[in-house]
PDB file of C-alpha atoms in Angstrom:
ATOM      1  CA  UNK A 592       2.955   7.843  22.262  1.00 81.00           C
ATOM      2  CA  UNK A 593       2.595   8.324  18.346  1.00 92.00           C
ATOM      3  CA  UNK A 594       5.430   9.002  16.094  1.00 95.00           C
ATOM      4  CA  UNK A 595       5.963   9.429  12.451  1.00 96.00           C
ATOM      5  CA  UNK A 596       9.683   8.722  10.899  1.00 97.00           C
ATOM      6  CA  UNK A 597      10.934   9.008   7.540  1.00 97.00           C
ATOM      7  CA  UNK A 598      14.235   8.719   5.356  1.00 98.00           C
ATOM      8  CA  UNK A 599      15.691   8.729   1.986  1.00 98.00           C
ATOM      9  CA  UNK A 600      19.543   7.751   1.259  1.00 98.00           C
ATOM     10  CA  UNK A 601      20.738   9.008  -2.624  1.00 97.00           C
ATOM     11  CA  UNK A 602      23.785   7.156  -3.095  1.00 96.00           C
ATOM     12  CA  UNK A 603      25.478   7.621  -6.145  1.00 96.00           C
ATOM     13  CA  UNK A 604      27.871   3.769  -6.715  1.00 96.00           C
ATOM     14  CA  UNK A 605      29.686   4.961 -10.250  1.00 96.00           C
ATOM     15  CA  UNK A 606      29.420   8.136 -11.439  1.00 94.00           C
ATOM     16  CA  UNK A 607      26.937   9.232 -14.299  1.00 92.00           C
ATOM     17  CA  UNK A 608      26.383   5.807 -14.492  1.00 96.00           C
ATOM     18  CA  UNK A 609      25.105   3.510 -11.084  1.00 98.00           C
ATOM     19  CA  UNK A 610      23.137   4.929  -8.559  1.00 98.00           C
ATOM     20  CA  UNK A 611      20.455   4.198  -5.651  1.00 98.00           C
ATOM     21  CA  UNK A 612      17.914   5.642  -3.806  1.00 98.00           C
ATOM     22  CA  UNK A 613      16.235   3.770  -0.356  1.00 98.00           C
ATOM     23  CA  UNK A 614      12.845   5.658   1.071  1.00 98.00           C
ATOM     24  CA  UNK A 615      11.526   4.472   4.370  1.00 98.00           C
ATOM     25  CA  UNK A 616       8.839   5.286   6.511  1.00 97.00           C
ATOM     26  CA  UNK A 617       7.408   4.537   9.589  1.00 97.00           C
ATOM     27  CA  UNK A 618       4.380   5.030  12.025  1.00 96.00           C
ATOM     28  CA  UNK A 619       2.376   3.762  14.933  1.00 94.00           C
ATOM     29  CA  UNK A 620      -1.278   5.895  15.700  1.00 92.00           C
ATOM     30  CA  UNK A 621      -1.735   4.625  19.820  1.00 89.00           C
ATOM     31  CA  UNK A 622      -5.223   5.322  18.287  1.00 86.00           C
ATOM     32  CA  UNK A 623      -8.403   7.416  20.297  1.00 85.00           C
ATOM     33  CA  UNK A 624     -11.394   6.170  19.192  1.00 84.00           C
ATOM     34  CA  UNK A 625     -12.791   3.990  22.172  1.00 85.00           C
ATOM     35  CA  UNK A 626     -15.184   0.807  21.454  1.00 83.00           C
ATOM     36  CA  UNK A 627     -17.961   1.240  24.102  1.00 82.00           C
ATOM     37  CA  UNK A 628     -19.680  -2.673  23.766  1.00 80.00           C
ATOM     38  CA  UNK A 629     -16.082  -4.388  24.400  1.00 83.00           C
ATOM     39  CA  UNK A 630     -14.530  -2.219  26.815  1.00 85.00           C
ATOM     40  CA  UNK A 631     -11.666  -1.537  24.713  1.00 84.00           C
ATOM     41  CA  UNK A 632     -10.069   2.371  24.684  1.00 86.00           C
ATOM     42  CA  UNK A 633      -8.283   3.635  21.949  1.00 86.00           C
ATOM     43  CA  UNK A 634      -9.829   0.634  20.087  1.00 85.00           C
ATOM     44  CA  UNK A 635      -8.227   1.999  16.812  1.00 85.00           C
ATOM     45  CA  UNK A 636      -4.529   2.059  16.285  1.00 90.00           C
ATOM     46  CA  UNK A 637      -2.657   1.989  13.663  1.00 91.00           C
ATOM     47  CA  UNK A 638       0.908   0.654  12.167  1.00 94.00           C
ATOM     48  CA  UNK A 639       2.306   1.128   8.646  1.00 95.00           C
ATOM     49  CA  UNK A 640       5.612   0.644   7.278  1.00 97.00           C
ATOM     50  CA  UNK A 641       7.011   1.129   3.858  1.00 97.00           C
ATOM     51  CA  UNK A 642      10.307   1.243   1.769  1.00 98.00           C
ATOM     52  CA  UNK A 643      11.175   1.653  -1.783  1.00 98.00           C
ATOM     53  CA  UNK A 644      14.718   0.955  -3.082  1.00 98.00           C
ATOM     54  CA  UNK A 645      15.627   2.058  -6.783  1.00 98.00           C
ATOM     55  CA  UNK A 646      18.806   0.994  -9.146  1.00 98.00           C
ATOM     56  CA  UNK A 647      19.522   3.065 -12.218  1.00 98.00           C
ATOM     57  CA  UNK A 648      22.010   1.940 -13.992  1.00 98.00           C
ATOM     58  CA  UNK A 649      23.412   3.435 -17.251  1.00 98.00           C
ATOM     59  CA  UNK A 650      26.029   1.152 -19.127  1.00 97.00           C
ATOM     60  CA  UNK A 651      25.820   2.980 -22.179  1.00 97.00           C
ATOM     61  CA  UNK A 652      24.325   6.812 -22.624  1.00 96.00           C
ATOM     62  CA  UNK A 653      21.371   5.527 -24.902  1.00 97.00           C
ATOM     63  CA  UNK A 654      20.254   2.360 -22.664  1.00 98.00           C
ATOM     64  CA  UNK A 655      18.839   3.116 -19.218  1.00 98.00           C
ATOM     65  CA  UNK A 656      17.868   0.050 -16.717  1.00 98.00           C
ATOM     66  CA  UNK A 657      15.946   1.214 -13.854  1.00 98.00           C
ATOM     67  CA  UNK A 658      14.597  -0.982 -11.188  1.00 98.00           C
ATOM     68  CA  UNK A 659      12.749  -1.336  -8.308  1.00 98.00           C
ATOM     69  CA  UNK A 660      10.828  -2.352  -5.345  1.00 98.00           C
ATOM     70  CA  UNK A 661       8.084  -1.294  -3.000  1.00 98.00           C
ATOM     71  CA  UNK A 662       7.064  -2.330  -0.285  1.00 98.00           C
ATOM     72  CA  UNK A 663       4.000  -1.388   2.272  1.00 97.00           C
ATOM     73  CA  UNK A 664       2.128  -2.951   5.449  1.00 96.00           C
ATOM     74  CA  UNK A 665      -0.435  -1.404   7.439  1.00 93.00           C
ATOM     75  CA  UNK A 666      -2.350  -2.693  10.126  1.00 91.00           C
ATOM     76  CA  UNK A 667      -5.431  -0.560  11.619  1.00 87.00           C
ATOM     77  CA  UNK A 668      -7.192  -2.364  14.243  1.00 84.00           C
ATOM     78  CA  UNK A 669     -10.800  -0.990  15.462  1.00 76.00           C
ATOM     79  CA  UNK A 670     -12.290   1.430  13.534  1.00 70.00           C
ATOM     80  CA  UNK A 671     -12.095   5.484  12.455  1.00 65.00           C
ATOM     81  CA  UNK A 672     -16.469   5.218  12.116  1.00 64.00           C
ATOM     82  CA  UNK A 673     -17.977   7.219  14.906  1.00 60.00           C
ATOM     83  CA  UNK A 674     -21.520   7.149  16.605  1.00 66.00           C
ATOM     84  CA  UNK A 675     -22.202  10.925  17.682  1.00 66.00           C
ATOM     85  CA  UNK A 676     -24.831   9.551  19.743  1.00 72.00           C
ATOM     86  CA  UNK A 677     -22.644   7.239  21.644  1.00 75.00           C
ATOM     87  CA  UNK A 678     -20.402  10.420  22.593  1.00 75.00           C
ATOM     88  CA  UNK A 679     -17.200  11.930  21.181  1.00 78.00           C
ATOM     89  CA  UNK A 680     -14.780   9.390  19.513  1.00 81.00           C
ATOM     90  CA  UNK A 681     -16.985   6.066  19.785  1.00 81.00           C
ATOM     91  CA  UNK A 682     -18.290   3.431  18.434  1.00 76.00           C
ATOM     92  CA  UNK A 683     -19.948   0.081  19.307  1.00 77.00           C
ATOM     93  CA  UNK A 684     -19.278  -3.397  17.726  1.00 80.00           C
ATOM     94  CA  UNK A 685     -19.558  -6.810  18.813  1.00 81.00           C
ATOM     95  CA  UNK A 686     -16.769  -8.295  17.696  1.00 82.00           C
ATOM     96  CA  UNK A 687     -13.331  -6.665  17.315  1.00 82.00           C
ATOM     97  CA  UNK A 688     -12.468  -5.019  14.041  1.00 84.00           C
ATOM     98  CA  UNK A 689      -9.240  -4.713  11.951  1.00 87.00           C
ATOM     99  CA  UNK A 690      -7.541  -3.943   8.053  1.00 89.00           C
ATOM    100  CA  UNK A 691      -4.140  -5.532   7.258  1.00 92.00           C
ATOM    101  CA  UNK A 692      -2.891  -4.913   3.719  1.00 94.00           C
ATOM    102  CA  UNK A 693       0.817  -6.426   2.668  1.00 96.00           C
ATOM    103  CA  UNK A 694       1.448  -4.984  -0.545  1.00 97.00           C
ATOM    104  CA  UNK A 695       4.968  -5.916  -2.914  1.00 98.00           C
ATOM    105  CA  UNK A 696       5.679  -4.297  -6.109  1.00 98.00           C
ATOM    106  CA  UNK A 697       8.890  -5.467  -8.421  1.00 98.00           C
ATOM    107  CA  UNK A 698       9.544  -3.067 -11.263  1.00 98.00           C
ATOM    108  CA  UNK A 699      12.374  -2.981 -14.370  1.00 98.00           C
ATOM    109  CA  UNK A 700      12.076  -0.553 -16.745  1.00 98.00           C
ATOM    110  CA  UNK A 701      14.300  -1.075 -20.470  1.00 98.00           C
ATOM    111  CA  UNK A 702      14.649   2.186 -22.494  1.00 98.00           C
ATOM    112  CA  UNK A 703      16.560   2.288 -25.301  1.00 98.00           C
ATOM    113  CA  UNK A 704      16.879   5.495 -27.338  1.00 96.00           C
ATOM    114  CA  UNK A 705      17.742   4.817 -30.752  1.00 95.00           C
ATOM    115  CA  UNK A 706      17.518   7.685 -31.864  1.00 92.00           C
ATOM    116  CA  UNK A 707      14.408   8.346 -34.125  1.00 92.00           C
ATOM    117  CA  UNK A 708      12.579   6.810 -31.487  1.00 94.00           C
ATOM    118  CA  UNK A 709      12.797   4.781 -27.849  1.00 95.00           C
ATOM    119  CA  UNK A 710      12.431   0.977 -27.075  1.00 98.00           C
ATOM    120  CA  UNK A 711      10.948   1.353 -23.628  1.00 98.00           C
ATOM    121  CA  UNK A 712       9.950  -2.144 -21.734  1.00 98.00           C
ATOM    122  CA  UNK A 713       8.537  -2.547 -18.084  1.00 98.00           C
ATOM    123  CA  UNK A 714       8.088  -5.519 -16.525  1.00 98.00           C
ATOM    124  CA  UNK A 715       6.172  -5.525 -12.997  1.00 98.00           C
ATOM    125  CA  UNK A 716       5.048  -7.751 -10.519  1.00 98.00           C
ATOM    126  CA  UNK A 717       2.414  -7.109  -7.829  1.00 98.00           C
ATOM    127  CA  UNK A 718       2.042  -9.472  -4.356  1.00 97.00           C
ATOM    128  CA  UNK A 719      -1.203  -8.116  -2.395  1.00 96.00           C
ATOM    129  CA  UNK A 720      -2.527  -9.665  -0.011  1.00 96.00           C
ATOM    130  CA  UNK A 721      -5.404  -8.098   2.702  1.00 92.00           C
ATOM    131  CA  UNK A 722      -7.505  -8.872   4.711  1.00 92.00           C
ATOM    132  CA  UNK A 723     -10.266  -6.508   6.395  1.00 89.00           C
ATOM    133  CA  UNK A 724     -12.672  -7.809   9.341  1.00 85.00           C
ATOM    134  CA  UNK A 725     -15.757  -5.829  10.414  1.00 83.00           C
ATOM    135  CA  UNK A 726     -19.021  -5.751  12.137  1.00 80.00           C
ATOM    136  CA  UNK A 727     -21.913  -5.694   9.839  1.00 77.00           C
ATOM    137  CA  UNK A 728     -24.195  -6.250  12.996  1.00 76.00           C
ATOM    138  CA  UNK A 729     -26.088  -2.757  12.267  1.00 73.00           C
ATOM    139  CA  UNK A 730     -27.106  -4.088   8.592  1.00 74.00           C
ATOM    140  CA  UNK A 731     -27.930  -7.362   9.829  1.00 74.00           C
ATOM    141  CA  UNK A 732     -30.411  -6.069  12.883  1.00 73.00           C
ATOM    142  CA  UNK A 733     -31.636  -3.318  10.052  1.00 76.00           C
ATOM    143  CA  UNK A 734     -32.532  -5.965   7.956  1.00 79.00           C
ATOM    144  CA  UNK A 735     -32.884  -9.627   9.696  1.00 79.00           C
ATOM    145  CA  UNK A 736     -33.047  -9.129  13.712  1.00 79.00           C
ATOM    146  CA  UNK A 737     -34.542  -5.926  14.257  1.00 79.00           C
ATOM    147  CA  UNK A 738     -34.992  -7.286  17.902  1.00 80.00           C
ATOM    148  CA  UNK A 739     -31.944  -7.449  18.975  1.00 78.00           C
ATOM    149  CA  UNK A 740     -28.164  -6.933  18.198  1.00 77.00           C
ATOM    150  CA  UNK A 741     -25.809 -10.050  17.378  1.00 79.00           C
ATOM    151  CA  UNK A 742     -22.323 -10.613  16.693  1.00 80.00           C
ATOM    152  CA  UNK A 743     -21.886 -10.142  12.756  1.00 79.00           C
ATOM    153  CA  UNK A 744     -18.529 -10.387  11.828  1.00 79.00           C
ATOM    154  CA  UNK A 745     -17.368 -10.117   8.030  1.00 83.00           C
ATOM    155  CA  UNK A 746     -14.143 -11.254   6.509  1.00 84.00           C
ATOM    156  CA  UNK A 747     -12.831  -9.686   2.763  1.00 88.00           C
ATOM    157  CA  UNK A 748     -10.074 -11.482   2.150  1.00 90.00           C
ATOM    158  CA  UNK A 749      -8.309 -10.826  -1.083  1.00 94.00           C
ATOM    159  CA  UNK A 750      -4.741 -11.699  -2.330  1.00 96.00           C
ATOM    160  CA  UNK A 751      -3.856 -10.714  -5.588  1.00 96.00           C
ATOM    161  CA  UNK A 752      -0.336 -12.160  -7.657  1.00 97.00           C
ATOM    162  CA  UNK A 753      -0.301 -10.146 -11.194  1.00 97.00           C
ATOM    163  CA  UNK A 754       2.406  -9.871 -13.960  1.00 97.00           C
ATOM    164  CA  UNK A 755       2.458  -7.474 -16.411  1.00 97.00           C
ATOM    165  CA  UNK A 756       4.880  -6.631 -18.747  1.00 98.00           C
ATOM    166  CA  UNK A 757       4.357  -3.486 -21.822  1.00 98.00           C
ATOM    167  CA  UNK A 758       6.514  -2.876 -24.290  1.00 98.00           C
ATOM    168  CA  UNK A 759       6.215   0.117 -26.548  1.00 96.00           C
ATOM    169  CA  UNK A 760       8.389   1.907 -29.254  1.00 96.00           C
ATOM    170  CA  UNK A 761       8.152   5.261 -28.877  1.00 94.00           C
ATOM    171  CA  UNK A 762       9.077   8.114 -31.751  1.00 93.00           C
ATOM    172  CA  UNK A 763      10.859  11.474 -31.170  1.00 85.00           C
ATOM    173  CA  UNK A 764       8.134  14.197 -31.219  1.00 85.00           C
ATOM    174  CA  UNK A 765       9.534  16.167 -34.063  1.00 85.00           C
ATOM    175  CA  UNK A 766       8.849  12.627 -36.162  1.00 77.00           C
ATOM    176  CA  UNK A 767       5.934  10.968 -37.018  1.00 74.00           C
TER     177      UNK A 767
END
């Protein structure tokens, strides 16, 4: 069985002032793609999760802090590639196949309206980290065994920890 599930909660903590808002979502694919060379049926499914919680919070009516943070995780095992000529919804591969991406995003966002203009700063922070294994075993008999088929496998692995932080002043747009 497949299923799909999703939520948001608003929840206002002090009025005109504090609130929240939590997103979730989930889903498993049982996949149907089958991989003919290992035997494997409905070699493709597929898992993600992901939430996002937000804090607004107004102290004064010309400051506004907003912040937040994402989160997301999918795993697809197999392959969505087809081979018409293998029949409907296959493929072929030597060695088993899969994507994982774990992604993190931290977020606060500073405005400050001072009138003639706004003071806006965001500060972010990004965690990624993925890691995708295939089969290149068609390039490599296209190009170095045309004889015969061999186990190929190829690993991207890629994790990525970034900070970046703008800060901008920002005038009304009836001023210069």
């Amino acid at each position: 069985p497949n299923y799909s599930v999703r939520g948001v909660l608003n929840l206002p903590l002090v009025d005109n002032r504090l609130g929240a808002r939590i997103t979730a979502y989930r889903s498993d694919d049982s996949g149907y793609i089958d991989n003919v060379e290992l035997q494997q049926s409905r070699a493709n499914p597929a898992y993600s999760t992901q939430a996002r919680v937000v804090l607004r919070w107004r102290p004064v009516d010309a400051l506004t802090i907003d912040s937040s943070f994402t989160y997301a995780k999918q795993n697809v095992l197999g392959r969505n590639a087809v081979y018409p000529q293998l029949g409907d919804y296959t493929y072929s591969s030597l060695t088993p196949e899969q994507f994982t991406d774990d992604f993190q995003l931290s977020n606060i966002t500073v405005d400050y309206n001072f009138g003639f203009a706004e003071l806006i700063s965001s500060t972010a922070y990004v965690k990624r980290e993925f890691n995708e294994q295939e089969s290149f075993e068609v390039i490599n008999q296209a190009l170095l065994t045309p004889c015969c088929r061999q186990a190929s496998p190829n690993a991207n692995i890629n994790d990525v920890h970034e900070f970046q932080q703008e800060l901008r002043l920002v005038s009304r747009p009836d001023q210069k």
